[in-house]
PDB file of C-alpha atoms and ligand atoms in Angstrom:
ATOM      1  CA  MET E   4     -29.226  -0.887  58.456  1.00 44.00           C
ATOM      2  CA  ASP E   5     -32.791  -2.270  56.991  1.00 49.00           C
ATOM      3  CA  PHE E   6     -33.013   0.905  55.480  1.00 47.00           C
ATOM      4  CA  LEU E   7     -30.220   0.446  53.217  1.00 48.00           C
ATOM      5  CA  LYS E   8     -31.626  -2.783  51.732  1.00 49.00           C
ATOM      6  CA  PRO E   9     -33.505  -2.489  48.316  1.00 48.00           C
ATOM      7  CA  ARG E  10     -37.131  -2.273  49.096  1.00 46.00           C
ATOM      8  CA  TYR E  11     -38.053  -4.390  45.920  1.00 49.00           C
ATOM      9  CA  THR E  12     -35.528  -6.884  44.710  1.00 51.00           C
ATOM     10  CA  PRO E  13     -37.034  -9.147  41.582  1.00 55.00           C
ATOM     11  CA  MET E  14     -34.384 -11.719  42.404  1.00 54.00           C
ATOM     12  CA  ASN E  15     -35.654 -12.426  45.891  1.00 61.00           C
ATOM     13  CA  ARG E  16     -39.174 -12.887  44.540  1.00 77.00           C
ATOM     14  CA  ARG E  17     -38.647 -15.250  41.789  1.00 90.00           C
ATOM     15  CA  ARG E  18     -38.539 -19.098  42.125  1.00 97.00           C
ATOM     16  CA  ARG E  19     -35.408 -20.630  42.449  1.00 98.00           C
ATOM     17  CA  ILE E  20     -35.821 -23.549  40.020  1.00 97.00           C
ATOM     18  CA  TYR E  21     -32.170 -24.914  40.324  1.00 97.00           C
ATOM     19  CA  GLU E  22     -28.341 -24.088  41.502  1.00 97.00           C
ATOM     20  CA  GLY E  23     -25.440 -25.122  40.040  1.00 95.00           C
ATOM     21  CA  LYS E  24     -21.764 -24.385  40.477  1.00 95.00           C
ATOM     22  CA  ALA E  25     -21.816 -21.436  38.011  1.00 97.00           C
ATOM     23  CA  LYS E  26     -25.224 -20.630  37.192  1.00 98.00           C
ATOM     24  CA  VAL E  27     -28.754 -20.444  38.927  1.00 98.00           C
ATOM     25  CA  LEU E  28     -32.094 -20.973  37.099  1.00 98.00           C
ATOM     26  CA  TYR E  29     -34.749 -19.341  38.030  1.00 98.00           C
ATOM     27  CA  GLU E  30     -38.658 -19.623  36.958  1.00 98.00           C
ATOM     28  CA  GLY E  31     -39.270 -17.431  33.753  1.00 98.00           C
ATOM     29  CA  PRO E  32     -42.162 -15.190  32.906  1.00 97.00           C
ATOM     30  CA  GLU E  33     -43.736 -17.592  30.805  1.00 97.00           C
ATOM     31  CA  PRO E  34     -44.781 -21.431  31.146  1.00 96.00           C
ATOM     32  CA  GLY E  35     -41.799 -23.425  29.550  1.00 97.00           C
ATOM     33  CA  THR E  36     -39.546 -20.861  29.814  1.00 98.00           C
ATOM     34  CA  LEU E  37     -36.588 -20.067  32.332  1.00 98.00           C
ATOM     35  CA  ILE E  38     -34.136 -17.452  33.419  1.00 98.00           C
ATOM     36  CA  GLN E  39     -30.686 -18.570  33.432  1.00 98.00           C
ATOM     37  CA  HIS E  40     -28.286 -16.484  35.833  1.00 98.00           C
ATOM     38  CA  PHE E  41     -24.472 -16.624  35.543  1.00 98.00           C
ATOM     39  CA  LYS E  42     -22.718 -16.227  38.446  1.00 98.00           C
ATOM     40  CA  ASP E  43     -19.000 -15.279  38.885  1.00 98.00           C
ATOM     41  CA  ASP E  44     -18.117 -18.573  40.615  1.00 98.00           C
ATOM     42  CA  ALA E  45     -15.434 -20.805  39.088  1.00 98.00           C
ATOM     43  CA  THR E  46     -14.929 -24.288  40.533  1.00 97.00           C
ATOM     44  CA  ALA E  47     -12.707 -27.083  39.178  1.00 96.00           C
ATOM     45  CA  PHE E  48     -11.892 -30.752  40.331  1.00 92.00           C
ATOM     46  CA  ASN E  49     -15.636 -31.148  41.086  1.00 88.00           C
ATOM     47  CA  ALA E  50     -15.619 -27.888  43.245  1.00 89.00           C
ATOM     48  CA  LYS E  51     -12.703 -29.136  45.263  1.00 92.00           C
ATOM     49  CA  LYS E  52     -11.091 -25.863  43.993  1.00 96.00           C
ATOM     50  CA  HIS E  53     -13.454 -22.750  44.145  1.00 97.00           C
ATOM     51  CA  GLU E  54     -12.931 -18.972  43.739  1.00 97.00           C
ATOM     52  CA  VAL E  55     -15.456 -15.699  42.753  1.00 98.00           C
ATOM     53  CA  ILE E  56     -13.822 -13.968  40.001  1.00 98.00           C
ATOM     54  CA  ASP E  57     -15.533 -10.795  39.238  1.00 98.00           C
ATOM     55  CA  GLY E  58     -17.121 -10.414  36.006  1.00 98.00           C
ATOM     56  CA  LYS E  59     -16.552 -13.571  34.766  1.00 98.00           C
ATOM     57  CA  GLY E  60     -20.234 -14.392  34.679  1.00 98.00           C
ATOM     58  CA  VAL E  61     -20.775 -11.015  32.747  1.00 98.00           C
ATOM     59  CA  LEU E  62     -18.245 -12.329  30.469  1.00 98.00           C
ATOM     60  CA  ASN E  63     -19.820 -16.045  29.732  1.00 98.00           C
ATOM     61  CA  ASN E  64     -23.538 -14.407  29.472  1.00 98.00           C
ATOM     62  CA  ARG E  65     -22.471 -12.538  26.762  1.00 98.00           C
ATOM     63  CA  ILE E  66     -19.968 -15.154  25.119  1.00 98.00           C
ATOM     64  CA  SER E  67     -22.590 -17.778  25.698  1.00 98.00           C
ATOM     65  CA  GLU E  68     -25.310 -15.639  24.078  1.00 98.00           C
ATOM     66  CA  TYR E  69     -23.477 -14.787  20.856  1.00 98.00           C
ATOM     67  CA  LEU E  70     -22.865 -18.552  20.472  1.00 98.00           C
ATOM     68  CA  PHE E  71     -26.009 -19.820  20.845  1.00 98.00           C
ATOM     69  CA  GLN E  72     -27.557 -17.042  18.743  1.00 98.00           C
ATOM     70  CA  HIS E  73     -25.388 -17.668  15.946  1.00 98.00           C
ATOM     71  CA  LEU E  74     -26.525 -21.365  16.243  1.00 98.00           C
ATOM     72  CA  ASN E  75     -29.953 -20.738  16.198  1.00 98.00           C
ATOM     73  CA  ASP E  76     -29.292 -18.554  13.056  1.00 98.00           C
ATOM     74  CA  ILE E  77     -27.894 -21.572  11.169  1.00 98.00           C
ATOM     75  CA  GLY E  78     -30.557 -23.886  12.324  1.00 98.00           C
ATOM     76  CA  VAL E  79     -28.980 -25.710  15.423  1.00 98.00           C
ATOM     77  CA  PRO E  80     -31.501 -25.711  17.612  1.00 98.00           C
ATOM     78  CA  THR E  81     -30.874 -24.334  21.136  1.00 98.00           C
ATOM     79  CA  HIS E  82     -32.587 -23.964  23.994  1.00 98.00           C
ATOM     80  CA  PHE E  83     -31.852 -19.906  23.926  1.00 98.00           C
ATOM     81  CA  ILE E  84     -34.155 -17.206  23.388  1.00 98.00           C
ATOM     82  CA  ARG E  85     -32.870 -13.986  24.391  1.00 98.00           C
ATOM     83  CA  ARG E  86     -30.191 -12.487  26.494  1.00 98.00           C
ATOM     84  CA  LEU E  87     -32.245 -10.140  29.544  1.00 98.00           C
ATOM     85  CA  ASN E  88     -29.376  -8.206  31.204  1.00 98.00           C
ATOM     86  CA  MET E  89     -25.663  -8.189  31.897  1.00 97.00           C
ATOM     87  CA  ARG E  90     -25.968 -11.428  33.946  1.00 98.00           C
ATOM     88  CA  GLU E  91     -29.136 -13.228  32.756  1.00 98.00           C
ATOM     89  CA  GLN E  92     -30.607 -14.987  29.881  1.00 98.00           C
ATOM     90  CA  LEU E  93     -34.393 -16.432  28.874  1.00 98.00           C
ATOM     91  CA  ILE E  94     -33.941 -19.765  27.952  1.00 98.00           C
ATOM     92  CA  ARG E  95     -36.680 -22.647  26.927  1.00 98.00           C
ATOM     93  CA  GLU E  96     -37.577 -25.086  29.899  1.00 98.00           C
ATOM     94  CA  VAL E  97     -35.622 -28.612  28.895  1.00 98.00           C
ATOM     95  CA  GLU E  98     -35.368 -31.787  30.280  1.00 98.00           C
ATOM     96  CA  ILE E  99     -31.516 -32.173  30.861  1.00 98.00           C
ATOM     97  CA  ILE E 100     -30.283 -35.208  29.513  1.00 98.00           C
ATOM     98  CA  PRO E 101     -27.769 -35.792  32.577  1.00 98.00           C
ATOM     99  CA  LEU E 102     -24.688 -36.159  30.258  1.00 98.00           C
ATOM    100  CA  GLU E 103     -21.679 -34.128  29.385  1.00 98.00           C
ATOM    101  CA  ILE E 104     -21.148 -34.075  26.095  1.00 99.00           C
ATOM    102  CA  VAL E 105     -17.120 -33.724  25.128  1.00 99.00           C
ATOM    103  CA  VAL E 106     -15.857 -32.902  21.490  1.00 99.00           C
ATOM    104  CA  ARG E 107     -12.114 -32.935  20.933  1.00 99.00           C
ATOM    105  CA  ASN E 108     -10.415 -31.797  18.157  1.00 99.00           C
ATOM    106  CA  VAL E 109      -6.731 -31.593  19.741  1.00 98.00           C
ATOM    107  CA  ALA E 110      -5.430 -33.690  22.405  1.00 98.00           C
ATOM    108  CA  ALA E 111      -5.290 -32.010  25.924  1.00 98.00           C
ATOM    109  CA  GLY E 112      -6.808 -32.325  29.533  1.00 98.00           C
ATOM    110  CA  SER E 113      -7.937 -35.623  30.402  1.00 98.00           C
ATOM    111  CA  LEU E 114      -7.697 -37.108  26.797  1.00 98.00           C
ATOM    112  CA  ALA E 115      -4.026 -36.682  26.916  1.00 98.00           C
ATOM    113  CA  GLN E 116      -3.489 -37.736  30.421  1.00 98.00           C
ATOM    114  CA  ARG E 117      -5.591 -40.966  30.039  1.00 98.00           C
ATOM    115  CA  LEU E 118      -3.657 -41.993  26.909  1.00 98.00           C
ATOM    116  CA  GLY E 119      -0.756 -40.502  27.511  1.00 98.00           C
ATOM    117  CA  LEU E 120      -0.442 -38.182  24.343  1.00 98.00           C
ATOM    118  CA  GLU E 121       1.179 -34.709  24.324  1.00 98.00           C
ATOM    119  CA  GLU E 122      -1.068 -31.873  24.755  1.00 98.00           C
ATOM    120  CA  GLY E 123      -1.374 -29.989  21.602  1.00 98.00           C
ATOM    121  CA  THR E 124      -1.309 -33.092  19.308  1.00 98.00           C
ATOM    122  CA  GLN E 125      -4.093 -32.999  16.733  1.00 98.00           C
ATOM    123  CA  LEU E 126      -6.378 -35.899  16.655  1.00 98.00           C
ATOM    124  CA  PRO E 127      -7.125 -37.849  13.663  1.00 98.00           C
ATOM    125  CA  ARG E 128     -10.596 -36.991  13.501  1.00 98.00           C
ATOM    126  CA  SER E 129     -12.551 -35.400  16.021  1.00 98.00           C
ATOM    127  CA  ILE E 130     -13.891 -37.416  18.760  1.00 98.00           C
ATOM    128  CA  ILE E 131     -17.209 -37.493  20.700  1.00 98.00           C
ATOM    129  CA  GLU E 132     -17.126 -38.637  24.416  1.00 99.00           C
ATOM    130  CA  PHE E 133     -19.869 -39.038  26.991  1.00 99.00           C
ATOM    131  CA  TYR E 134     -19.608 -38.022  30.713  1.00 98.00           C
ATOM    132  CA  TYR E 135     -22.445 -38.979  33.317  1.00 98.00           C
ATOM    133  CA  LYS E 136     -23.270 -35.915  35.274  1.00 98.00           C
ATOM    134  CA  ASN E 137     -22.974 -36.781  38.756  1.00 96.00           C
ATOM    135  CA  ASP E 138     -21.021 -34.643  40.743  1.00 93.00           C
ATOM    136  CA  ALA E 139     -20.697 -37.449  43.611  1.00 94.00           C
ATOM    137  CA  LEU E 140     -19.245 -39.773  41.600  1.00 96.00           C
ATOM    138  CA  ASN E 141     -17.040 -37.212  39.554  1.00 95.00           C
ATOM    139  CA  ASP E 142     -18.748 -37.223  36.306  1.00 97.00           C
ATOM    140  CA  PRO E 143     -17.217 -40.803  35.022  1.00 98.00           C
ATOM    141  CA  MET E 144     -16.689 -41.398  31.461  1.00 98.00           C
ATOM    142  CA  VAL E 145     -19.554 -43.490  30.185  1.00 98.00           C
ATOM    143  CA  SER E 146     -20.169 -45.516  26.609  1.00 98.00           C
ATOM    144  CA  GLU E 147     -23.157 -45.526  24.400  1.00 98.00           C
ATOM    145  CA  GLU E 148     -24.008 -48.750  26.184  1.00 98.00           C
ATOM    146  CA  HIS E 149     -24.114 -47.672  29.600  1.00 98.00           C
ATOM    147  CA  ILE E 150     -26.486 -44.587  28.475  1.00 98.00           C
ATOM    148  CA  THR E 151     -29.084 -47.085  26.933  1.00 98.00           C
ATOM    149  CA  ALA E 152     -28.347 -49.559  29.543  1.00 98.00           C
ATOM    150  CA  PHE E 153     -29.513 -47.484  32.316  1.00 98.00           C
ATOM    151  CA  GLY E 154     -31.972 -45.150  30.542  1.00 98.00           C
ATOM    152  CA  TRP E 155     -30.299 -41.952  30.263  1.00 98.00           C
ATOM    153  CA  ALA E 156     -30.830 -41.717  26.519  1.00 98.00           C
ATOM    154  CA  THR E 157     -32.261 -43.719  23.776  1.00 98.00           C
ATOM    155  CA  PRO E 158     -30.199 -44.789  20.775  1.00 98.00           C
ATOM    156  CA  GLN E 159     -32.400 -42.389  18.327  1.00 98.00           C
ATOM    157  CA  GLU E 160     -31.524 -39.494  21.211  1.00 98.00           C
ATOM    158  CA  ILE E 161     -27.586 -40.682  21.144  1.00 98.00           C
ATOM    159  CA  ASP E 162     -27.503 -40.363  17.461  1.00 98.00           C
ATOM    160  CA  ASP E 163     -29.598 -37.022  17.405  1.00 98.00           C
ATOM    161  CA  ILE E 164     -27.062 -35.876  19.761  1.00 98.00           C
ATOM    162  CA  MET E 165     -24.112 -37.100  18.014  1.00 98.00           C
ATOM    163  CA  ALA E 166     -25.036 -35.348  14.835  1.00 98.00           C
ATOM    164  CA  LEU E 167     -26.010 -31.853  17.105  1.00 98.00           C
ATOM    165  CA  ALA E 168     -22.586 -31.917  18.407  1.00 98.00           C
ATOM    166  CA  ILE E 169     -20.747 -32.541  15.103  1.00 98.00           C
ATOM    167  CA  ARG E 170     -22.466 -29.206  13.851  1.00 98.00           C
ATOM    168  CA  VAL E 171     -21.725 -27.260  16.836  1.00 99.00           C
ATOM    169  CA  ASN E 172     -18.167 -28.190  16.895  1.00 99.00           C
ATOM    170  CA  ASP E 173     -18.108 -27.742  12.539  1.00 98.00           C
ATOM    171  CA  PHE E 174     -19.509 -24.292  13.572  1.00 98.00           C
ATOM    172  CA  LEU E 175     -17.335 -23.282  16.341  1.00 98.00           C
ATOM    173  CA  SER E 176     -14.169 -24.379  15.150  1.00 98.00           C
ATOM    174  CA  GLY E 177     -14.971 -22.143  11.662  1.00 98.00           C
ATOM    175  CA  LEU E 178     -15.749 -18.986  14.139  1.00 98.00           C
ATOM    176  CA  PHE E 179     -13.030 -19.587  16.509  1.00 98.00           C
ATOM    177  CA  LEU E 180     -10.377 -19.865  13.320  1.00 98.00           C
ATOM    178  CA  GLY E 181     -11.563 -17.016  11.754  1.00 98.00           C
ATOM    179  CA  VAL E 182     -10.609 -15.032  14.943  1.00 98.00           C
ATOM    180  CA  GLY E 183      -7.642 -17.014  15.510  1.00 98.00           C
ATOM    181  CA  ILE E 184      -8.344 -18.983  18.042  1.00 98.00           C
ATOM    182  CA  ARG E 185      -7.825 -22.963  17.909  1.00 98.00           C
ATOM    183  CA  LEU E 186     -11.092 -25.105  19.369  1.00 99.00           C
ATOM    184  CA  VAL E 187      -9.304 -27.670  21.162  1.00 99.00           C
ATOM    185  CA  ASP E 188     -12.255 -29.117  22.850  1.00 99.00           C
ATOM    186  CA  PHE E 189     -15.606 -28.192  24.599  1.00 99.00           C
ATOM    187  CA  LYS E 190     -17.972 -29.499  26.875  1.00 98.00           C
ATOM    188  CA  MET E 191     -21.778 -29.585  25.625  1.00 98.00           C
ATOM    189  CA  GLU E 192     -24.989 -30.526  27.293  1.00 98.00           C
ATOM    190  CA  ALA E 193     -28.178 -31.489  25.560  1.00 98.00           C
ATOM    191  CA  GLY E 194     -31.914 -31.229  26.475  1.00 98.00           C
ATOM    192  CA  ARG E 195     -35.505 -32.414  25.442  1.00 98.00           C
ATOM    193  CA  LEU E 196     -37.753 -29.751  24.163  1.00 98.00           C
ATOM    194  CA  TRP E 197     -41.253 -30.677  24.349  1.00 96.00           C
ATOM    195  CA  GLU E 198     -43.840 -28.756  21.823  1.00 92.00           C
ATOM    196  CA  GLY E 199     -47.110 -30.618  22.402  1.00 91.00           C
ATOM    197  CA  ASP E 200     -46.327 -34.046  21.588  1.00 93.00           C
ATOM    198  CA  MET E 201     -43.519 -33.448  19.766  1.00 95.00           C
ATOM    199  CA  MET E 202     -40.211 -33.591  21.247  1.00 97.00           C
ATOM    200  CA  ARG E 203     -36.639 -32.752  19.452  1.00 97.00           C
ATOM    201  CA  ILE E 204     -33.143 -32.441  21.192  1.00 98.00           C
ATOM    202  CA  VAL E 205     -31.634 -29.064  21.397  1.00 98.00           C
ATOM    203  CA  VAL E 206     -28.535 -27.734  22.574  1.00 99.00           C
ATOM    204  CA  ALA E 207     -28.422 -26.427  26.250  1.00 98.00           C
ATOM    205  CA  ASP E 208     -26.552 -24.740  29.298  1.00 98.00           C
ATOM    206  CA  GLU E 209     -23.916 -22.344  28.296  1.00 98.00           C
ATOM    207  CA  ILE E 210     -20.678 -22.750  25.683  1.00 98.00           C
ATOM    208  CA  SER E 211     -18.087 -20.055  26.990  1.00 98.00           C
ATOM    209  CA  PRO E 212     -14.696 -20.138  28.109  1.00 98.00           C
ATOM    210  CA  ASP E 213     -15.578 -22.087  30.976  1.00 98.00           C
ATOM    211  CA  SER E 214     -16.880 -25.033  29.116  1.00 98.00           C
ATOM    212  CA  CYS E 215     -14.202 -24.908  26.249  1.00 98.00           C
ATOM    213  CA  ARG E 216     -10.369 -24.786  25.593  1.00 98.00           C
ATOM    214  CA  LEU E 217      -9.678 -22.073  23.041  1.00 99.00           C
ATOM    215  CA  TRP E 218      -5.806 -21.456  22.092  1.00 99.00           C
ATOM    216  CA  ASP E 219      -4.670 -18.635  20.400  1.00 98.00           C
ATOM    217  CA  ILE E 220      -3.569 -20.126  16.804  1.00 98.00           C
ATOM    218  CA  LYS E 221      -0.173 -17.613  17.363  1.00 98.00           C
ATOM    219  CA  SER E 222       1.278 -17.804  20.985  1.00 98.00           C
ATOM    220  CA  GLN E 223      -0.750 -20.961  22.001  1.00 98.00           C
ATOM    221  CA  ASP E 224      -1.712 -18.745  24.793  1.00 98.00           C
ATOM    222  CA  LYS E 225      -5.040 -20.397  26.841  1.00 98.00           C
ATOM    223  CA  LEU E 226      -8.065 -18.402  26.553  1.00 98.00           C
ATOM    224  CA  ASP E 227     -10.346 -20.545  28.881  1.00 98.00           C
ATOM    225  CA  LYS E 228     -10.796 -21.908  32.180  1.00 98.00           C
ATOM    226  CA  ASP E 229      -7.739 -23.934  32.372  1.00 98.00           C
ATOM    227  CA  ARG E 230      -6.319 -20.299  32.940  1.00 98.00           C
ATOM    228  CA  PHE E 231      -8.126 -21.407  36.252  1.00 98.00           C
ATOM    229  CA  ARG E 232      -7.787 -24.768  36.760  1.00 98.00           C
ATOM    230  CA  ARG E 233      -3.746 -24.610  36.296  1.00 98.00           C
ATOM    231  CA  ASP E 234      -3.393 -21.342  38.674  1.00 97.00           C
ATOM    232  CA  LEU E 235      -2.054 -19.260  35.517  1.00 98.00           C
ATOM    233  CA  GLY E 236      -4.048 -16.135  36.648  1.00 97.00           C
ATOM    234  CA  GLY E 237      -5.294 -13.670  34.110  1.00 97.00           C
ATOM    235  CA  LEU E 238      -8.898 -15.484  33.283  1.00 98.00           C
ATOM    236  CA  ILE E 239     -10.803 -11.944  32.970  1.00 98.00           C
ATOM    237  CA  GLU E 240      -8.099 -10.813  30.785  1.00 98.00           C
ATOM    238  CA  ALA E 241      -8.269 -13.991  28.518  1.00 98.00           C
ATOM    239  CA  TYR E 242     -12.325 -14.371  28.463  1.00 98.00           C
ATOM    240  CA  SER E 243     -12.411 -10.426  27.492  1.00 98.00           C
ATOM    241  CA  GLU E 244      -9.783 -11.210  24.749  1.00 98.00           C
ATOM    242  CA  VAL E 245     -12.440 -13.938  23.297  1.00 98.00           C
ATOM    243  CA  ALA E 246     -15.164 -11.379  23.753  1.00 98.00           C
ATOM    244  CA  ARG E 247     -13.353  -8.808  22.038  1.00 98.00           C
ATOM    245  CA  ARG E 248     -12.242 -10.909  19.044  1.00 98.00           C
ATOM    246  CA  LEU E 249     -15.853 -12.177  18.504  1.00 98.00           C
ATOM    247  CA  GLY E 250     -16.918  -8.426  18.571  1.00 97.00           C
ATOM    248  CA  ILE E 251     -18.792  -8.563  21.669  1.00 97.00           C
ATOM    249  CA  LEU E 252     -16.434  -6.303  23.429  1.00 93.00           C
ATOM    250  CA  GLY E 253     -15.214  -2.751  21.705  1.00 89.00           C
ATOM    251  CA  GLU E 254     -11.426  -2.629  21.299  1.00 87.00           C
ATOM    252  CA  ASN E 255     -10.504  -0.849  24.438  1.00 86.00           C
ATOM    253  CA  GLU E 256     -13.614  -1.664  26.569  1.00 85.00           C
ATOM    254  CA  ASN E 257     -13.711  -3.712  29.914  1.00 86.00           C
ATOM    255  CA  ILE E 258     -16.264  -5.551  31.234  1.00 81.00           C
ATOM    256  CA  GLN E 259     -17.874  -4.270  34.002  1.00 65.00           C
ATOM    257  CA  ALA E 260     -17.863  -6.810  36.873  1.00 56.00           C
ATOM    258  CA  THR E 261     -20.311  -4.614  39.092  1.00 53.00           C
ATOM    259  CA  GLY E 262     -23.628  -5.996  37.588  1.00 48.00           C
ATOM    260  CA  PRO E 263     -26.496  -7.035  39.744  1.00 49.00           C
ATOM    261  CA  ARG E 264     -25.153  -9.816  42.014  1.00 50.00           C
ATOM    262  CA  LEU E 265     -26.783 -12.841  43.360  1.00 51.00           C
ATOM    263  CA  VAL E 266     -28.954 -12.270  46.842  1.00 48.00           C
ATOM    264  CA  GLN E 267     -28.003 -15.409  48.056  1.00 46.00           C
TER     265      GLN E 267
HETATM  266  P1  TMP G   8     -11.515 -32.996  30.060  1.00 71.42           P
HETATM  267  O1  TMP G   8     -10.280 -32.862  28.957  1.00 71.42           O
HETATM  268  O2  TMP G   8     -11.264 -32.328  31.163  1.00 71.42           O
HETATM  269  O3  TMP G   8     -12.042 -34.080  30.057  1.00 71.42           O
HETATM  270  O4  TMP G   8     -12.316 -31.512  29.512  1.00 71.42           O
HETATM  271  C1  TMP G   8     -12.801 -31.356  28.292  1.00 71.42           C
HETATM  272  C2  TMP G   8     -13.794 -30.313  27.713  1.00 71.42           C
HETATM  273  O5  TMP G   8     -14.681 -30.094  28.898  1.00 71.42           O
HETATM  274  C3  TMP G   8     -12.522 -29.104  28.096  1.00 71.42           C
HETATM  275  O6  TMP G   8     -12.960 -27.969  27.026  1.00 71.42           O
HETATM  276  C4  TMP G   8     -13.402 -28.587  29.165  1.00 71.42           C
HETATM  277  C5  TMP G   8     -14.826 -28.956  29.736  1.00 71.42           C
HETATM  278  N1  TMP G   8     -15.017 -29.289  30.863  1.00 71.42           N
HETATM  279  C6  TMP G   8     -16.485 -28.863  31.306  1.00 71.42           C
HETATM  280  O7  TMP G   8     -17.000 -27.972  30.650  1.00 71.42           O
HETATM  281  N2  TMP G   8     -16.494 -29.178  32.477  1.00 71.42           N
HETATM  282  C7  TMP G   8     -16.375 -30.123  33.108  1.00 71.42           C
HETATM  283  O8  TMP G   8     -16.721 -30.898  34.333  1.00 71.42           O
HETATM  284  C8  TMP G   8     -14.788 -30.672  32.531  1.00 71.42           C
HETATM  285  C9  TMP G   8     -14.317 -31.879  33.449  1.00 71.42           C
HETATM  286  C10 TMP G   8     -14.713 -30.244  31.479  1.00 71.42           C
END
């Protein structure tokens, strides 16, 4: 059946730099750039739970593009350059800081569990937490002491990351509030962008319903990955609703899941 295979599949020719649970990074067209490819894989609980959900990658690519482009536009530096196609975007190559930076506005998820708070309780102020990005250790929560002692980031870099995280939170909270969605919490990643001898910290990875908690203000419906984590169903419908409210998807438009697929 070899004749059925496409003769030229650019994806096979590209050098794969890194494959994560939901994304693949390929070498970019120019030095200092990468291509970030969004897969349809959904994982939770450190990949113990895994499913392929048709169309998730396409939606996250579009939603993350929208959010990163707006961050760039308001002067919050990110790795994002532009979207290339349904599943891919061109990004600047950065040195990823091995931290998951979580910003919380409302008690939910692991914070609600850890401190015995009722989910949905407004927090007295936004809280920033750091988790060490390490699957084998289940991404443990760490403090600034751990981060500086082990050299994952310097005190100045932590200050820069926190300032970025607050700006991202303020921007996203307002943006989502405007379309009837409450930004409960989100996770972001940061990277070092080198420009000659100069280095600055930029927002990296993705911001999408995979990495945020988004609740409909009226109905309290969850419009994020908790639909998968908690077996609620309707994940594509929820992500599509977020895309529609942001004006990315037309009112009656549905995402076409049959874009270019990852060739393994
Ligand atoms: P948590 O309540 O489970 O700690 O999650 C906090 C936020 O971080 C939530 O918006 C989901 C997001 N998140 C990720 O993006 N990746 C992860 O691996 C985890 C655990 C959470």
